[in-house]
Coordinates of C-alpha atoms in Angstrom, one line a residue:
M1 CA 89.2 90.2 87.5
E2 CA 88.4 91.4 90.5
L3 CA 85.5 89.0 91.4
M4 CA 88.3 85.6 91.4
K5 CA 90.4 87.8 94.0
A6 CA 87.0 88.0 95.7
F7 CA 87.1 84.3 95.1
Q8 CA 90.1 82.9 95.9
T9 CA 90.0 84.5 99.4
G10 CA 88.4 81.3 100.3
R11 CA 85.0 82.7 101.9
S12 CA 82.0 81.5 99.6
K13 CA 83.4 77.6 100.6
P14 CA 82.4 76.7 104.4
I15 CA 78.6 75.6 104.6
D16 CA 77.0 78.6 106.4
F17 CA 78.2 81.0 103.8
R18 CA 76.3 79.3 101.4
V19 CA 73.5 79.7 103.8
Q20 CA 73.5 83.1 104.9
Q21 CA 73.3 84.0 101.5
L22 CA 71.1 82.2 100.7
K23 CA 68.8 83.6 103.3
N24 CA 69.5 86.8 102.0
L25 CA 68.6 86.0 98.2
Q26 CA 65.0 84.9 100.3
R27 CA 64.9 88.1 101.9
F28 CA 65.4 90.0 98.6
I29 CA 62.4 87.9 97.3
T30 CA 60.4 89.0 100.3
E31 CA 61.4 92.1 100.1
K32 CA 60.9 93.8 97.1
Q33 CA 58.1 91.5 95.8
K34 CA 56.5 94.5 95.5
D35 CA 59.0 95.8 92.7
I36 CA 59.4 92.8 90.8
T37 CA 55.4 92.3 90.5
D38 CA 55.4 95.9 89.8
A39 CA 58.3 95.5 87.1
L40 CA 57.3 92.5 85.7
K41 CA 53.3 94.9 84.9
K42 CA 55.7 96.8 83.2
D43 CA 57.5 94.3 81.1
L44 CA 55.2 92.0 80.5
H45 CA 52.2 93.0 82.0
K46 CA 52.2 90.3 84.0
S47 CA 49.4 90.6 86.7
E48 CA 50.6 90.5 90.7
N49 CA 48.9 87.0 91.4
G50 CA 50.6 85.4 87.7
T51 CA 53.6 87.0 88.4
L52 CA 54.1 85.1 91.9
L53 CA 52.7 81.7 91.3
Y54 CA 54.9 81.4 88.2
E55 CA 58.1 84.0 88.9
L56 CA 58.6 83.3 92.9
L57 CA 57.1 80.6 94.0
G58 CA 59.1 78.4 92.5
L59 CA 62.4 80.4 93.0
E60 CA 61.9 80.2 96.9
G61 CA 61.6 75.8 96.5
E62 CA 64.9 75.8 95.3
I63 CA 66.2 78.2 98.3
N64 CA 65.0 75.9 100.4
M65 CA 65.2 72.7 98.7
A66 CA 69.2 74.5 98.5
I67 CA 68.9 75.4 102.2
A68 CA 67.6 71.4 103.6
N69 CA 69.7 69.3 101.4
L70 CA 73.1 71.7 101.4
S71 CA 75.0 70.0 103.7
V72 CA 74.3 65.9 101.7
W73 CA 75.4 68.0 98.5
M74 CA 78.1 69.3 99.6
A75 CA 79.5 66.0 101.6
P76 CA 82.0 63.2 99.8
R77 CA 80.6 60.8 97.7
P78 CA 81.1 56.9 98.0
V79 CA 82.0 54.5 94.9
A80 CA 82.0 51.4 94.6
K81 CA 85.4 49.9 94.2
N82 CA 87.6 46.7 93.0
L83 CA 89.3 44.7 95.4
L84 CA 93.3 46.4 95.0
T85 CA 91.2 49.9 96.1
I86 CA 89.1 47.6 98.9
S87 CA 91.1 49.0 101.7
D88 CA 91.7 53.4 100.2
E89 CA 89.4 55.5 100.5
V90 CA 87.5 56.2 97.0
Y91 CA 85.3 59.0 96.9
I92 CA 83.8 62.4 95.2
Q93 CA 84.4 65.4 96.4
P94 CA 82.2 68.6 95.0
E95 CA 84.8 72.0 95.2
P96 CA 83.4 75.0 93.1
L97 CA 84.6 75.9 89.9
G98 CA 84.7 80.2 90.3
V99 CA 83.4 82.5 88.8
V100 CA 80.2 82.1 87.7
L101 CA 78.8 84.4 84.7
I102 CA 74.7 84.1 84.4
I103 CA 72.6 85.6 81.2
G104 CA 69.3 85.7 82.4
A105 CA 66.9 85.7 79.8
W106 CA 63.4 88.2 79.7
N107 CA 60.6 86.3 79.9
Y108 CA 60.6 84.9 82.6
P109 CA 63.7 87.5 84.2
I110 CA 63.5 86.6 87.2
T111 CA 63.5 82.8 87.5
V112 CA 65.9 81.9 85.5
T113 CA 67.8 84.5 86.5
L114 CA 67.6 83.7 90.0
Q115 CA 66.9 79.6 89.5
P116 CA 70.7 78.9 88.0
L117 CA 71.9 81.5 91.2
V118 CA 70.8 80.1 93.8
G119 CA 72.8 76.6 92.6
A120 CA 76.1 78.9 91.7
I121 CA 75.3 80.2 95.5
A122 CA 75.0 76.8 97.5
A123 CA 78.4 74.7 95.2
G124 CA 80.4 77.6 96.3
N125 CA 80.9 80.4 93.4
A126 CA 81.3 84.1 92.8
V127 CA 79.1 85.1 90.3
V128 CA 78.6 87.9 87.2
V129 CA 74.7 88.1 87.0
K130 CA 74.2 89.9 84.2
P131 CA 69.6 90.1 83.4
S132 CA 68.3 90.6 79.8
E133 CA 67.7 94.2 78.7
V134 CA 65.0 93.2 77.0
S135 CA 63.0 93.2 80.3
C136 CA 64.4 96.9 81.5
H137 CA 62.5 97.1 84.0
T138 CA 63.0 94.1 86.2
A139 CA 66.7 94.9 85.5
K140 CA 66.3 97.8 87.7
V141 CA 64.7 95.4 90.2
L142 CA 68.1 93.3 89.9
E143 CA 70.9 95.9 90.5
L144 CA 69.9 95.5 94.0
L145 CA 71.1 91.7 94.5
P146 CA 74.5 93.6 96.1
L147 CA 72.7 95.2 98.6
Y148 CA 71.4 91.9 100.0
L149 CA 74.5 89.9 99.1
D150 CA 78.1 89.4 99.6
P151 CA 78.2 92.6 96.8
E152 CA 82.4 91.0 95.9
M153 CA 80.6 87.9 95.6
Y154 CA 77.8 88.4 93.6
P155 CA 77.7 91.7 91.4
V156 CA 75.0 92.4 89.3
V157 CA 76.1 93.7 85.1
T158 CA 73.8 95.7 83.8
G159 CA 73.1 96.7 79.9
G160 CA 73.0 95.7 76.2
V161 CA 74.4 93.9 73.9
P162 CA 78.0 95.7 74.4
E163 CA 78.0 95.6 77.9
T164 CA 78.5 91.6 77.3
Q165 CA 80.2 91.5 74.2
E166 CA 83.0 92.4 77.0
L167 CA 81.2 90.1 79.8
L168 CA 82.2 87.9 76.9
K169 CA 85.7 88.4 76.4
Q170 CA 86.6 88.0 80.4
R171 CA 87.3 84.7 81.7
F172 CA 85.5 82.3 83.7
D173 CA 85.4 79.2 84.9
H174 CA 82.0 78.8 83.9
I175 CA 79.1 80.8 81.8
F176 CA 74.9 79.7 82.3
Y177 CA 72.9 81.5 79.2
T178 CA 69.3 81.0 79.1
G179 CA 67.6 82.0 75.6
N180 CA 67.6 81.4 71.8
S181 CA 69.8 79.4 69.5
M182 CA 71.4 82.0 67.8
V183 CA 72.6 83.2 70.7
G184 CA 74.1 80.3 72.5
K185 CA 76.4 80.4 69.9
L186 CA 77.1 83.0 70.5
V187 CA 78.3 83.1 74.1
M188 CA 80.1 79.1 73.2
E189 CA 81.9 81.2 70.9
A190 CA 83.1 83.1 73.2
A191 CA 84.0 80.0 75.9
A192 CA 85.7 78.4 73.2
R193 CA 88.2 81.0 73.1
H194 CA 89.2 80.4 77.3
L195 CA 87.7 76.2 77.3
T196 CA 85.1 77.6 79.7
P197 CA 82.3 75.1 80.1
V198 CA 78.6 76.7 78.9
T199 CA 75.0 75.7 80.4
L200 CA 73.2 77.0 77.3
E201 CA 69.5 76.9 78.3
L202 CA 67.6 77.3 74.6
G203 CA 64.2 76.8 73.0
G204 CA 62.8 75.7 69.6
K205 CA 59.5 74.6 68.5
N206 CA 58.5 71.8 71.5
P207 CA 54.9 69.3 69.4
C208 CA 52.4 68.1 70.9
Y209 CA 51.1 65.6 69.0
I210 CA 47.5 64.3 69.9
D211 CA 46.3 61.4 69.3
K212 CA 42.7 60.8 68.1
D213 CA 41.8 58.2 70.9
C214 CA 42.2 61.4 73.8
D215 CA 39.9 63.0 76.0
L216 CA 40.4 66.2 74.0
E217 CA 38.8 68.6 76.6
I218 CA 41.0 67.7 79.2
A219 CA 44.0 67.8 76.3
C220 CA 42.9 71.1 74.9
R221 CA 42.4 72.5 78.3
R222 CA 46.0 72.0 79.2
I223 CA 47.3 72.8 76.0
T224 CA 45.9 75.8 76.1
W225 CA 46.9 76.7 79.5
G226 CA 50.6 76.3 78.1
K227 CA 50.4 77.9 75.2
Y228 CA 48.9 81.4 76.6
I229 CA 50.1 81.9 79.7
N230 CA 52.9 84.6 79.3
C231 CA 51.6 85.6 76.5
G232 CA 53.4 82.2 74.6
Q233 CA 56.7 83.4 75.5
T234 CA 57.6 80.4 77.5
C235 CA 60.5 78.5 75.9
I236 CA 59.0 74.8 76.9
S237 CA 55.4 76.1 76.0
P238 CA 53.5 74.0 72.7
D239 CA 54.7 75.6 69.7
Y240 CA 52.0 73.2 67.5
I241 CA 50.3 70.5 67.4
L242 CA 50.2 67.6 65.4
C243 CA 47.1 66.0 64.9
E244 CA 44.1 63.4 62.3
P245 CA 42.7 65.4 60.0
S246 CA 39.1 64.2 61.9
I247 CA 40.3 65.5 65.1
Q248 CA 41.0 68.5 63.6
D249 CA 37.7 70.6 64.1
K250 CA 36.8 68.9 67.6
V251 CA 40.6 70.7 69.0
V252 CA 39.5 73.9 67.7
E253 CA 36.6 74.1 69.3
E254 CA 38.1 72.6 72.7
I255 CA 40.8 75.0 72.6
R256 CA 38.4 78.3 71.7
K257 CA 36.2 76.8 74.1
S258 CA 39.0 77.2 76.9
I259 CA 40.6 80.5 75.9
K260 CA 36.8 81.7 76.9
E261 CA 37.0 79.9 80.6
F262 CA 40.2 81.9 80.9
Y263 CA 40.9 85.0 79.6
T264 CA 37.3 86.4 78.6
D265 CA 35.6 86.1 75.6
D266 CA 38.0 90.1 76.0
P267 CA 41.2 88.7 76.9
K268 CA 42.8 92.1 75.6
T269 CA 41.1 93.5 78.8
F270 CA 41.7 90.2 81.3
I271 CA 44.3 91.2 83.7
D272 CA 45.9 88.2 83.4
Y273 CA 46.7 88.0 79.9
G274 CA 50.0 89.5 78.4
R275 CA 51.7 91.6 76.2
I276 CA 54.3 90.7 73.7
I277 CA 57.7 92.0 75.3
N278 CA 58.3 94.8 72.8
Q279 CA 57.3 95.8 68.9
R280 CA 59.8 93.8 67.4
H281 CA 58.6 90.7 68.8
F282 CA 55.4 92.2 67.9
K283 CA 56.4 92.4 64.3
R284 CA 58.0 89.4 64.0
I285 CA 55.4 87.7 65.3
I286 CA 52.6 88.5 63.4
A287 CA 54.6 88.2 60.1
L288 CA 54.4 84.5 60.8
F289 CA 50.5 84.5 59.8
E290 CA 51.8 85.0 56.9
G291 CA 50.0 82.0 54.4
S292 CA 48.2 80.9 57.0
T293 CA 44.0 80.1 57.9
V294 CA 43.8 81.8 61.2
A295 CA 40.7 79.4 62.9
I296 CA 41.0 81.1 66.0
G297 CA 41.9 84.8 67.3
G298 CA 44.0 86.7 65.1
E299 CA 43.3 89.7 66.4
N300 CA 46.0 92.2 67.8
D301 CA 47.4 95.9 68.3
E302 CA 50.2 97.5 68.2
S303 CA 50.4 100.1 70.2
Q304 CA 49.5 97.8 73.6
C305 CA 51.7 95.1 71.8
Y306 CA 48.8 93.0 72.0
I307 CA 48.2 89.6 69.9
A308 CA 44.7 87.6 70.9
P309 CA 45.1 84.0 71.5
T310 CA 44.8 82.6 67.4
V311 CA 45.0 79.3 66.1
L312 CA 45.6 78.8 63.1
R313 CA 44.3 75.6 60.9
D314 CA 45.4 73.2 58.4
V315 CA 48.9 74.6 58.6
T316 CA 52.1 73.1 55.6
P317 CA 55.3 72.3 56.9
E318 CA 56.3 74.9 54.5
S319 CA 54.3 77.6 56.0
K320 CA 56.0 81.1 57.3
V321 CA 55.3 79.6 61.0
M322 CA 57.0 76.7 60.6
Q323 CA 59.9 78.0 59.8
E324 CA 61.3 79.1 63.4
E325 CA 60.1 79.0 67.4
I326 CA 57.3 81.3 67.5
F327 CA 57.9 82.5 71.3
G328 CA 53.8 84.2 71.0
P329 CA 50.5 83.3 71.3
V330 CA 49.6 81.1 67.9
L331 CA 49.3 78.0 67.5
P332 CA 49.3 76.3 64.1
I333 CA 48.2 72.6 63.7
V334 CA 49.5 70.4 61.3
P335 CA 47.7 67.6 60.1
I336 CA 49.7 64.3 60.3
K337 CA 48.1 60.6 59.4
G338 CA 48.7 59.1 62.5
V339 CA 52.0 58.6 65.4
N340 CA 54.2 57.5 63.2
E341 CA 53.7 60.6 61.1
A342 CA 54.2 62.8 64.1
I343 CA 57.3 60.9 65.2
Q344 CA 58.8 61.2 61.6
F345 CA 57.4 64.9 61.8
I346 CA 59.9 65.6 65.1
N347 CA 62.4 63.2 64.1
E348 CA 63.0 65.5 60.7
R349 CA 63.7 68.1 62.4
E350 CA 66.0 69.8 65.4
K351 CA 64.9 68.2 69.0
P352 CA 63.4 70.4 71.1
L353 CA 63.4 71.6 74.0
A354 CA 60.4 69.7 75.5
L355 CA 57.2 67.4 73.9
Y356 CA 53.9 66.6 74.6
V357 CA 51.9 63.3 73.6
F358 CA 48.3 63.4 74.8
S359 CA 46.6 60.1 74.3
S360 CA 44.9 57.4 76.7
S361 CA 47.2 54.5 75.4
N362 CA 50.0 53.7 77.0
K363 CA 51.6 52.0 73.8
V364 CA 51.9 55.5 71.9
I365 CA 53.4 57.4 75.2
K366 CA 56.0 54.2 74.9
Q367 CA 56.2 54.5 71.0
M368 CA 56.9 58.7 71.6
I369 CA 59.6 57.8 74.5
S370 CA 60.9 55.5 72.6
E371 CA 61.3 56.5 68.7
T372 CA 62.2 60.1 69.1
S373 CA 64.3 62.3 71.8
S374 CA 64.0 65.7 73.4
G375 CA 64.9 67.7 76.4
A376 CA 61.7 66.5 78.6
L377 CA 58.5 64.4 77.9
L378 CA 55.8 65.0 78.6
A379 CA 52.7 63.2 78.2
N380 CA 48.4 64.4 79.4
D381 CA 50.6 67.7 80.5
C382 CA 52.0 70.6 79.8
L383 CA 55.0 72.6 81.2
I384 CA 54.4 70.9 84.8
H385 CA 57.8 69.1 84.7
Y386 CA 59.2 72.8 85.3
T387 CA 58.1 72.7 88.5
I388 CA 60.2 69.6 89.5
S389 CA 63.3 70.2 91.6
D390 CA 64.5 66.6 91.5
L391 CA 63.4 66.6 88.0
P392 CA 66.6 68.0 85.3
F393 CA 65.6 70.6 83.2
G394 CA 67.3 71.1 79.8
G395 CA 67.5 70.6 76.2
V396 CA 69.3 68.1 74.2
G397 CA 71.4 69.5 70.5
N398 CA 69.8 72.6 69.2
S399 CA 67.6 73.3 72.0
G400 CA 70.5 73.5 74.4
M401 CA 73.5 71.6 76.9
G402 CA 73.7 70.9 80.2
C403 CA 70.8 70.9 82.8
Y404 CA 70.1 72.5 86.2
H405 CA 67.1 72.8 88.7
G406 CA 68.2 71.7 92.0
K407 CA 70.2 69.2 92.8
S408 CA 71.1 69.4 89.6
T409 CA 72.3 72.7 89.9
F410 CA 74.7 72.3 92.0
D411 CA 76.3 69.6 90.1
Q412 CA 76.3 71.2 86.8
L413 CA 77.7 74.1 88.9
S414 CA 79.9 72.3 90.4
H415 CA 83.6 70.1 89.4
L416 CA 82.9 67.0 90.9
R417 CA 86.8 66.0 92.2
S418 CA 87.5 62.6 92.2
C419 CA 89.6 61.9 94.8
L420 CA 91.5 58.8 96.5
I421 CA 93.2 58.2 99.5
K422 CA 95.7 55.5 99.7
R423 CA 98.3 53.8 102.6
L424 CA 101.8 53.5 102.1
G425 CA 102.1 50.0 103.1
M426 CA 101.5 47.4 101.0
E427 CA 103.6 47.5 98.8
Q428 CA 104.6 44.2 98.0
L429 CA 100.3 44.2 97.2
N430 CA 101.2 46.5 94.2
G431 CA 103.9 44.3 92.9
M432 CA 101.7 43.5 90.7
R433 CA 101.8 47.0 88.8
Y434 CA 105.3 46.9 88.5
P435 CA 107.6 46.0 85.9
P436 CA 108.6 43.1 84.6
H437 CA 105.3 41.9 83.8
T438 CA 104.7 38.6 83.5
A439 CA 101.6 36.2 83.1
E440 CA 100.9 35.8 86.8
K441 CA 101.5 39.1 88.3
L442 CA 98.3 40.0 85.5
R443 CA 96.2 37.6 86.0
L444 CA 95.4 38.7 90.0
A445 CA 95.6 42.2 88.8
R446 CA 92.5 40.6 86.3
L447 CA 91.1 39.3 90.0
L448 CA 91.8 42.9 91.6
L449 CA 91.3 45.2 89.1
L450 CA 88.0 43.5 87.4
K451 CA 85.6 42.5 90.4
Q452 CA 84.0 45.4 91.3
V453 CA 82.8 45.4 95.1
S454 CA 79.9 47.7 96.2
L455 CA 80.0 49.4 99.5
G456 CA 77.0 46.9 100.7
R457 CA 79.3 44.4 99.4
V458 CA 81.9 45.6 101.4
R459 CA 79.7 44.9 104.9
H460 CA 78.6 41.6 103.3
L461 CA 82.4 40.5 103.6
V462 CA 83.5 42.2 106.5
Q463 CA 80.5 41.1 108.7
A464 CA 80.8 44.1 110.8
T465 CA 78.6 47.3 111.4
T466 CA 81.2 49.9 109.6
L467 CA 81.6 50.4 105.7
I468 CA 85.1 52.4 106.4
M469 CA 87.2 49.9 108.9
L470 CA 87.8 46.0 107.6
A471 CA 89.0 42.9 109.8
A472 CA 92.6 42.2 109.7
F473 CA 93.2 39.2 107.8
V474 CA 96.8 38.8 105.9
V475 CA 96.6 36.1 103.4
Q476 CA 100.1 35.3 102.0
V477 CA 99.5 34.4 98.1
S478 CA 102.4 32.4 96.6
T479 CA 103.3 32.8 92.6
P480 CA 106.0 31.5 90.8
H481 CA 108.7 34.7 90.9
S482 CA 107.3 36.8 94.0
Q483 CA 104.7 37.1 96.8
Y484 CA 101.8 39.1 97.8
F485 CA 99.8 39.7 100.4
L486 CA 96.2 41.0 100.9
L487 CA 94.2 43.2 104.4
G488 CA 90.9 41.6 104.0
S489 CA 88.7 39.6 105.1
S490 CA 88.8 35.8 105.3
K491 CA 86.2 35.6 102.2
T492 CA 88.8 37.8 99.5
G493 CA 91.5 36.0 101.0
K494 CA 90.3 32.2 100.0
L495 CA 89.2 33.5 96.8
L496 CA 92.6 34.6 96.4
H497 CA 93.9 31.8 97.0
S498 CA 91.7 29.7 95.4
S499 CA 92.9 31.8 92.1
Y500 CA 96.8 30.5 92.5
K501 CA 95.8 26.7 93.4

């Protein structure tokens, strides 16, 4: 593969190269902003300001964070040592994995494609970028990336299923895929042929539990925002609501008020309300209405791929809408008896990418955290965790594996190499590990190997201003069979000597 040859030149490893490529990526976003907003208008009916807010703002923050912190991320990371290795250099050295394949998604085709690219560049990798063919206009814009980035190190491959399948036949050092679990399984199967590690950012049915002890007006406003942005085509949007029957009518009315507040009485003509990506997905979502009662919305227009913000009430677990991820502007309400039944309901299903709980009770929130599992849990808000670069973003179980954002992307796309550098002296101390193995040697090994010494402890032991150099002090330890010498502090010497008195 030509890309591997480019990587093996080593030019992606210096920090100056990485920083320059990140700056070039920022320049691409700035100079092609109009092209990006126009493309997303055509693909998903996103408004210009909506694109800037939900696609580009966070991406710019990721780039700035990587540039500002790259020297720290790349630096060796010292670790705690035992007494046997106290005079050695022991650290973790991040190094590039090699050639990474990034397969983007169509729902946020800029941010979910380029955010992993930020971390891949920062980690010093070469990258093949494969945009989703479903958001075809945005894919055309992403084809311009090699005009800004090193074209040999960061090529863009466009096309549909055949092109993706051909890419997956190639050997990569890591594959990063964002999309649905069905395709995720195919990606993982293809990667397994080469033992290639994968990061899978998938999705699922994200539960949203509303406690009756809750400010329903605020809760429903935040849920409405999280559900209907991008016309519900967000992998971390609330997929369904769990609440007690006694508050269902109030929940419906508060959501109705919020829909009107956000999108007016006619969302179809409102600039900030999107469209379904294509007619295939439109028909899939409309079919999910079957057997359910529409409480709000339901209006649709296939010619425009328009589905109004919709709420379904009194939905049963067996309903068609509860059998798959909705990925559209349809919000079912499933009545349950309380938090315990909600937890049981959640735990009987696949682990979600996000779990939302709205409650004024800290006890309820803590119970939901301790008794469920999900990629992320948010209390009293939706989606906002995605904006925090220091929070690893990723799924668990069927909702994905691996994580990214900020330093997490750098680490995910790096090999964290363990390094130990020992001097060739002090060989007598090593005698305890060489045959013949005796009880005395085992006793000394236990002392030296089981005593962890943190960097702070080293400072305390040697009473010095540096963590690297230790005060020279040689202690002779006699046993019936051999002698051992330790270079270290007086306290360490006394500790060893006392064990043989």
